[in-house]
Coordinates of C-alpha atoms and ligand atoms in Angstrom, one line a residue:
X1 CA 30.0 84.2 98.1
X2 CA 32.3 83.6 100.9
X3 CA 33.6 80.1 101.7
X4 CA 33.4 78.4 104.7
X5 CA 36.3 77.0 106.7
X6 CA 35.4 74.1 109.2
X7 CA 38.4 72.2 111.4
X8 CA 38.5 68.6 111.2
X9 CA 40.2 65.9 113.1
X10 CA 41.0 62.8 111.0
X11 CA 37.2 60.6 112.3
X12 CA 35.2 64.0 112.3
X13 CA 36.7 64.3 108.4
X14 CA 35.6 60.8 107.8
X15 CA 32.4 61.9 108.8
X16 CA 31.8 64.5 106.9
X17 CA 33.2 62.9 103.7
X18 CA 30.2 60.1 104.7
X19 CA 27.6 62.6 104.8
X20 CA 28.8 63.8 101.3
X21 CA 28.4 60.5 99.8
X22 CA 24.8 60.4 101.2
X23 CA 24.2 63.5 98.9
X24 CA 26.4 62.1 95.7
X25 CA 29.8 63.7 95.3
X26 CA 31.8 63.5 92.6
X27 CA 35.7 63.2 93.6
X28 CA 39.1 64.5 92.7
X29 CA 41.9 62.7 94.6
X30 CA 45.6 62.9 95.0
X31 CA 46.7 59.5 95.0
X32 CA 49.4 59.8 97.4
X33 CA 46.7 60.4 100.4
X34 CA 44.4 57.5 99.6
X35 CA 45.3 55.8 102.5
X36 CA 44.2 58.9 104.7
X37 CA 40.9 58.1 103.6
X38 CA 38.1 55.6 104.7
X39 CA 38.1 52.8 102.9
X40 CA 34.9 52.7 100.8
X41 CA 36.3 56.1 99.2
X42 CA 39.1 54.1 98.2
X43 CA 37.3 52.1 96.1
X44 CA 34.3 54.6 95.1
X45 CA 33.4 54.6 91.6
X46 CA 33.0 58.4 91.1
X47 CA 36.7 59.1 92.1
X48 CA 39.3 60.5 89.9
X49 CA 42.9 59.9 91.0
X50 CA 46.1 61.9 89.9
X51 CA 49.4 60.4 90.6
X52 CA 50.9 63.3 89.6
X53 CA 48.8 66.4 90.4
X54 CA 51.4 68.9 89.0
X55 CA 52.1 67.1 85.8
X56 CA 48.7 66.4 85.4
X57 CA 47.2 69.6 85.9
X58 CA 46.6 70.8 82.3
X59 CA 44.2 70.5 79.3
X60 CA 44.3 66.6 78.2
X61 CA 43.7 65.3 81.7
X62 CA 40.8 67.9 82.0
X63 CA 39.1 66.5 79.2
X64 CA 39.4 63.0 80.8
X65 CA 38.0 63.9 84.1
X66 CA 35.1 65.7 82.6
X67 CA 34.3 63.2 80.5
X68 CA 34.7 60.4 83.4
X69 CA 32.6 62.7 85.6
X70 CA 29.7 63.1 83.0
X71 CA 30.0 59.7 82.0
X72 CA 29.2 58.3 85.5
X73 CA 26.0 60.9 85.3
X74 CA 27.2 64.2 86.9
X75 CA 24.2 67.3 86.8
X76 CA 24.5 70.6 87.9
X77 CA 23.2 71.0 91.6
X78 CA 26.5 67.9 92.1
X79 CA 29.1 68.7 94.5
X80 CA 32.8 68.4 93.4
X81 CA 35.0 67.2 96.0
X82 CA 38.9 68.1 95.4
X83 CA 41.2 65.7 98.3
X84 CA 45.3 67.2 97.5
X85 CA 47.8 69.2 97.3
X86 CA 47.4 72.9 95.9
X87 CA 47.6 70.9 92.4
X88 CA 44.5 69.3 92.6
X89 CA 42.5 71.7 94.6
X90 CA 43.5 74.2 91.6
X91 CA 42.2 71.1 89.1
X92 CA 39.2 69.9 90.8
X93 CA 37.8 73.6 91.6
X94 CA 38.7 74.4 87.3
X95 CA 36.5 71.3 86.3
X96 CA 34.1 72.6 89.3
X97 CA 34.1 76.5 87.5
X98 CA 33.6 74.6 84.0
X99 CA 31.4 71.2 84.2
X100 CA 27.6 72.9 83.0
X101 CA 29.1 76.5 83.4
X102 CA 29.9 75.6 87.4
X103 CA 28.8 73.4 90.0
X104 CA 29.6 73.5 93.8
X105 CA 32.9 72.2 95.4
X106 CA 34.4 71.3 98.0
X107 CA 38.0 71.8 98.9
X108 CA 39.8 69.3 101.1
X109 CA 43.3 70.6 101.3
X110 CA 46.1 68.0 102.3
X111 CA 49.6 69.8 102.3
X112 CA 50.1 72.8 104.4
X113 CA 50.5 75.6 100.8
X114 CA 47.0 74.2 100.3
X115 CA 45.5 75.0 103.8
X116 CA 46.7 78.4 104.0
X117 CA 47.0 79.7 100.7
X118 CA 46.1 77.3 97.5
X119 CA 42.8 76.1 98.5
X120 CA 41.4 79.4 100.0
X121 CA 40.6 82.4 97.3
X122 CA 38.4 80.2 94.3
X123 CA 41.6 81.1 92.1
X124 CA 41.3 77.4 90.2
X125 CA 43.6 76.8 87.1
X126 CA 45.7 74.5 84.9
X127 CA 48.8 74.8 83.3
X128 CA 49.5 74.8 79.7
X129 CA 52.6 74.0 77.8
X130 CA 53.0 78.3 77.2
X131 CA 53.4 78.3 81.1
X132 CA 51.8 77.5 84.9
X133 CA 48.4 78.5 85.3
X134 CA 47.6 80.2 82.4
X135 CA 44.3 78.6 82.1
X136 CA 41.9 79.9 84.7
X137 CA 39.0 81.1 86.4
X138 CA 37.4 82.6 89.7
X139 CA 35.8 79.9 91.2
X140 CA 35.4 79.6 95.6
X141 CA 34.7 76.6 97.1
X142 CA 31.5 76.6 99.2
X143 CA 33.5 75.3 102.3
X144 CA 37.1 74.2 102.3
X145 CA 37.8 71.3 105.4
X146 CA 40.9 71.5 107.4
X147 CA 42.7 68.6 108.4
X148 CA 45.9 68.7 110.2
X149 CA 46.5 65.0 110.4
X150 CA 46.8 65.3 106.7
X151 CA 50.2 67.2 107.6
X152 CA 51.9 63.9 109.2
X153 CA 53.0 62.2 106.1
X154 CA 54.0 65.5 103.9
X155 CA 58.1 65.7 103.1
X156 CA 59.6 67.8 104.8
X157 CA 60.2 69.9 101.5
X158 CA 56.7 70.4 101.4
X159 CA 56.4 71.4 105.2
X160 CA 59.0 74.4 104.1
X161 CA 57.2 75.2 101.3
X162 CA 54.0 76.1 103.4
X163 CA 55.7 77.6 105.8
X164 CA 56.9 80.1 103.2
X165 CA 53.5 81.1 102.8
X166 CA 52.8 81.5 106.9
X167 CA 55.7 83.6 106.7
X168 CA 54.3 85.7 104.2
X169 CA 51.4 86.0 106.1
X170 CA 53.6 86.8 109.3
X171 CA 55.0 90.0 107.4
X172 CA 51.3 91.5 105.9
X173 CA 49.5 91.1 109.1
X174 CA 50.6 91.8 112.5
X175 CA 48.5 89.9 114.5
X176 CA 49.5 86.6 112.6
X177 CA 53.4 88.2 113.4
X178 CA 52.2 88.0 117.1
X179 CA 50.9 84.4 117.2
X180 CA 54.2 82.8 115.9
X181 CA 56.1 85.4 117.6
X182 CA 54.5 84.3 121.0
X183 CA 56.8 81.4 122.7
X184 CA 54.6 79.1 121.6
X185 CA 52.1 78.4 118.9
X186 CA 49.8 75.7 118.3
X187 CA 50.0 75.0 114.3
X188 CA 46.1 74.1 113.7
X189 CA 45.5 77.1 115.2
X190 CA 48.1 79.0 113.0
X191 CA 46.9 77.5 109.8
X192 CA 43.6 78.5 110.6
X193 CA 44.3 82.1 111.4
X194 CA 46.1 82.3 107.9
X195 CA 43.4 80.7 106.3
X196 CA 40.8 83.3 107.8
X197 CA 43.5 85.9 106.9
X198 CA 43.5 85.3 103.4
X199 CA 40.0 84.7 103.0
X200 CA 38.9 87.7 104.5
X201 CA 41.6 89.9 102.0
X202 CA 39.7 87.5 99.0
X203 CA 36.5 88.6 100.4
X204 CA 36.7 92.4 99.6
X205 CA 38.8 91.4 96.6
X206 CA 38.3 88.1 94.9
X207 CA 39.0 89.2 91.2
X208 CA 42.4 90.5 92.0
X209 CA 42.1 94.1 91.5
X210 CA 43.0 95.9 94.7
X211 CA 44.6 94.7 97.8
X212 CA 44.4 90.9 97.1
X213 CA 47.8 92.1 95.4
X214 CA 49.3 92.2 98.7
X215 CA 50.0 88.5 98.8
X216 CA 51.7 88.4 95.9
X217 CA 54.5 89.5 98.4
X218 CA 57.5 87.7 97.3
X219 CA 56.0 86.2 94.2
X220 CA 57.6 88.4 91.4
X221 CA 61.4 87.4 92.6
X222 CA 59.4 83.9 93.3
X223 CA 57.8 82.6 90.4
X224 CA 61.5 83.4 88.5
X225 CA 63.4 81.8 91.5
X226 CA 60.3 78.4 91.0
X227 CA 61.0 78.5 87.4
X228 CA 64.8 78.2 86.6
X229 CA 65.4 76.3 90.5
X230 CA 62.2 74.0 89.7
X231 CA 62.0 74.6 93.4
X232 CA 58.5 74.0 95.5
X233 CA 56.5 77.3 95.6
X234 CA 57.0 78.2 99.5
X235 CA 60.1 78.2 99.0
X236 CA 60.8 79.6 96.0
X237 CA 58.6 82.6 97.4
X238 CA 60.8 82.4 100.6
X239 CA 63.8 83.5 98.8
X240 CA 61.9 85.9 96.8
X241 CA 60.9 87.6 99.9
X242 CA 64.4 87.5 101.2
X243 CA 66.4 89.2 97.7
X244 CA 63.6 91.9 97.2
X245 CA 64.1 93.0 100.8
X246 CA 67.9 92.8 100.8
X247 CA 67.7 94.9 96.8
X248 CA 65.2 97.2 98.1
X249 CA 67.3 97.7 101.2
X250 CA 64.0 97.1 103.6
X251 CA 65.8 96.9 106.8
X252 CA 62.8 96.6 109.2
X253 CA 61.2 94.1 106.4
X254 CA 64.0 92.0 106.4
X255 CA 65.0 91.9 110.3
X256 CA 60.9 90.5 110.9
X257 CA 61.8 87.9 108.2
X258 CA 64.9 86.5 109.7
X259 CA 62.8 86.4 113.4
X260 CA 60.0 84.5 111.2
X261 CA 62.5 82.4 109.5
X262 CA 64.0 81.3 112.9
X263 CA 60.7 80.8 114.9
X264 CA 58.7 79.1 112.0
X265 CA 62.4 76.6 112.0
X266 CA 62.8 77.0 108.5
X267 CA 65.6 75.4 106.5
X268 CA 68.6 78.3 105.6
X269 CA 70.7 76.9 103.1
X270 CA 67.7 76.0 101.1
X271 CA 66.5 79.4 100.5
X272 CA 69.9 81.1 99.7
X273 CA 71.2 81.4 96.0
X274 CA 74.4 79.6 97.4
X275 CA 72.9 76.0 98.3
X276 CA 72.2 76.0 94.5
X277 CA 74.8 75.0 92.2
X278 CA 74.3 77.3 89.8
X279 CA 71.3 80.2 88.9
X280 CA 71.2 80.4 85.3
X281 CA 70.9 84.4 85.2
X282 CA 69.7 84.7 82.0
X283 CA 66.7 82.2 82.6
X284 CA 66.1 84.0 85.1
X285 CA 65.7 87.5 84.0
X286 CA 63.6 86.3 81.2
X287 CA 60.9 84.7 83.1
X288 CA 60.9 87.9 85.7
X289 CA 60.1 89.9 82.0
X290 CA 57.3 87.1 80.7
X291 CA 55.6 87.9 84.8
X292 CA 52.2 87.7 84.1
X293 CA 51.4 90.9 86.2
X294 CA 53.9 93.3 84.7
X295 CA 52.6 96.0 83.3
X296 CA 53.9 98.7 80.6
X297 CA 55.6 100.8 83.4
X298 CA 57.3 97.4 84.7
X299 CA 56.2 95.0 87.6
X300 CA 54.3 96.0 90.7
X301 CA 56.4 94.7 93.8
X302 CA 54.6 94.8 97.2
X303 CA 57.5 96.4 99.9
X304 CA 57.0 96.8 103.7
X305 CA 57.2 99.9 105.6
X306 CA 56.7 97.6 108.5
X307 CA 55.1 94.7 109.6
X308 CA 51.3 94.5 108.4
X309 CA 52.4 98.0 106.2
X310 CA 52.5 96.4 102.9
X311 CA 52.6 99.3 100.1
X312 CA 53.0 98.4 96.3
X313 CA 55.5 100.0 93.9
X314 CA 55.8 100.3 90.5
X315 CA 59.2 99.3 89.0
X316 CA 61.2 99.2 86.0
X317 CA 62.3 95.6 85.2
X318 CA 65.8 97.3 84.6
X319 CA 65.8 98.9 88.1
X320 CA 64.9 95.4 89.9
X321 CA 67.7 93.7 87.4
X322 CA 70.7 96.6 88.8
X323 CA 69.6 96.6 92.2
X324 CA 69.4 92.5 92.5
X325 CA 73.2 92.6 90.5
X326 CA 74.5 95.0 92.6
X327 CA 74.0 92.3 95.6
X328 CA 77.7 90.6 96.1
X329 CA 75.6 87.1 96.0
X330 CA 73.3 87.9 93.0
X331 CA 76.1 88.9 90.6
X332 CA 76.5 87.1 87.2
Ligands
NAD401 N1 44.9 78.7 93.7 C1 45.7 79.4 94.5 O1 45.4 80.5 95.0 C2 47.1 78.9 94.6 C3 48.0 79.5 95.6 C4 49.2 78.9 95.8 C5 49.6 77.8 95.0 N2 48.7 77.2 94.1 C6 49.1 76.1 93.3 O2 49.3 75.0 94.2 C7 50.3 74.1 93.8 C8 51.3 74.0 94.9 O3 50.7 73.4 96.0 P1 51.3 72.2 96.8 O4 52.7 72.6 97.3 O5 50.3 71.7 97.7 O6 51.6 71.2 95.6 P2 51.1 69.7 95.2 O7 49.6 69.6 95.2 O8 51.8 69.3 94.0 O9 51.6 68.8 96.5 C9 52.9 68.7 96.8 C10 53.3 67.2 96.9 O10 52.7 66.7 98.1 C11 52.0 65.5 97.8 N3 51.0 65.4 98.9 C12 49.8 66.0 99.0 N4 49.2 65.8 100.2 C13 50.1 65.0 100.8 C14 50.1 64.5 102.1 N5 49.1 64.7 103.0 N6 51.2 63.7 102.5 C15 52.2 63.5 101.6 N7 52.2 64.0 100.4 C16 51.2 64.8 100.0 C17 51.6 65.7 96.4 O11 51.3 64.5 95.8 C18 52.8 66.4 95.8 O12 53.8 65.4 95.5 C19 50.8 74.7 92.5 O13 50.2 74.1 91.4 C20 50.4 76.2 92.6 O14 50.2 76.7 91.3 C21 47.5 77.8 93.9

């Protein structure tokens, strides 16, 4: 099954969220959008709120949604509706892939990493103390809604952060390199080419075993920068992108990042090693070795010939360590 995107304004999403009710949803909301939504959603009983999607993305809050969802009499042929951030899309479509061995969902992505990358693929999970989403299964939405309006109250953090991923996208496919490139782009219309971009990739791959691998480009370097920076995603996989071009000297990669960087008005000091006080080296060459995709030989990292030429290597952890050292601003 392929999922399918529709394009909502904020009264045409109202709309469709009414029509839902009509056919019993059950509802999985980040708190901090409530007051995006109409009002007799706001005070629905079949709504589960997190406060704090990240935090509360693991086991023990699991087992209280499910048991509020089947206390308040959910069945099988029930819709899931998941309203958030990349947080609670990932929760809401776990306890969708779970609740009586899966039901359908819906995905209703509110921050920009959730529109073009966390709410597109069915990759659903929760974290567990061991480490971020260990705890997982394939699981797509039947249709994911995007809102831009949702966009207008996000931090400007979290605007980055997405961005990161558009400028991912910008690298692996040329045409998406075109349509920021141009002298202007329209975001909705960005956001939706990513999301079609991403989806189509999941479509010939959902379970991960051929070219989805492709967007993990940036993520190795990433998820170790996200882990020892406690830095959002995007960017964390911003500067990720940035230090695997510069230690695999990939001069063409690396001049299409800073055009992306400057056209998508991305934030500089943010993703350089120097805005931070300190990068606690160690920390961060053990969580590159606990990666959850390295292999015996090492850890497959996705280089660029050029634009929309995204190959994958297979590398030595010890290789990726000299090379990032021998960087004058990645020594310690
Ligand atoms: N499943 C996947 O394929 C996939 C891909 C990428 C990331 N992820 C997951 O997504 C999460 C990161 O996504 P995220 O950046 O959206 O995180 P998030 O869901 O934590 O949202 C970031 C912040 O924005 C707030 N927020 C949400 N919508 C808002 C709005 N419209 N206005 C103002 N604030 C709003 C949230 O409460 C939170 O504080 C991580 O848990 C990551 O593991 C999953």
């Amino acid at each position: 099954m392929t999922s399918k995107i529709l394009t909502y304004k904020q009264l045409e999403l109202a709309n469709a969220l009414e029509r839902a009710r009509d056919q019993r949803v059950f509802v999985v909301v980040d708190a901090k959008v409530k007051n995006m939504l109409p009002q007799w959603l706001q005070f629905a009983p079949d709504v589960f709120w997190l406060n704090q999607p990240e935090e509360q993305k693991n086991l023990d809050v699991y087992a209280e949604a499910t048991s509020f969802f089947l206390k308040q009499g959910i069945l099988r042929g029930h819709t899931i509706l998941g309203i958030g951030g990349g947080a609670t899309t990932d929760f809401a479509g776990f306890i969708a892939a779970t609740l009586h061995r899966g039901v359908r969902w819906i995905a209703v992505p509110t921050t920009l990493m959730g529109m073009v990358d966390a709410a597109i693929g069915g990759k659903t999970a929760l974290n567990t103390a061991a480490g971020k989403n260990l705890l997982g299964a394939f699981h797509e939405p039947e249709e994911v809604w995007l809102c831009s309006d949702f966009l207008k109250t996000l931090t400007s953090h979290d605007l980055q952060s997405g961005k990161g991923e558009i400028l991912k996208y910008g690298l692996l496919n040329k045409d998406i390199f075109d349509t920021i490139m141009a002298p202007k782009f329209v975001m909705e219309d960005l956001i939706l080419q990513c999301a079609r971009y991403k989806l189509d990739v999941v479509s010939r791959d959902l379970k991960d075993n051929g070219e989805r691998a492709y967007l993990n480009l940036g993520h190795t370097l990433g998820h170790a920068f996200e882990h020892v920076l406690r830095i959002p995603h995007g960017l964390a996989v911003t500067m990720g992108i940035k230090y695997l071009f510069k230690a695999f000297e990939q001069k063409m990669g690396l001049s299409a990042f800073d055009e992306l960087f400057q056209k998508l008005d991305m934030d500089d000091e943010k993703t350089d090693i120097a805005h931070y006080k300190r990068l606690d080296r160690p920390a961060f060459w053990s969580a590159l070795g606990h990666d959850k995709k390295r292999t015996t030989e090492g850890l497959n990292l996705v280089l660029l010939d050029k634009v929309g030429s995204p190959r994958l290597q297979s590398t030595p952890i010890p290789q990726i360590k000299s090379r990032l050292e021998a960087l004058s601003d990645f020594k310690g």
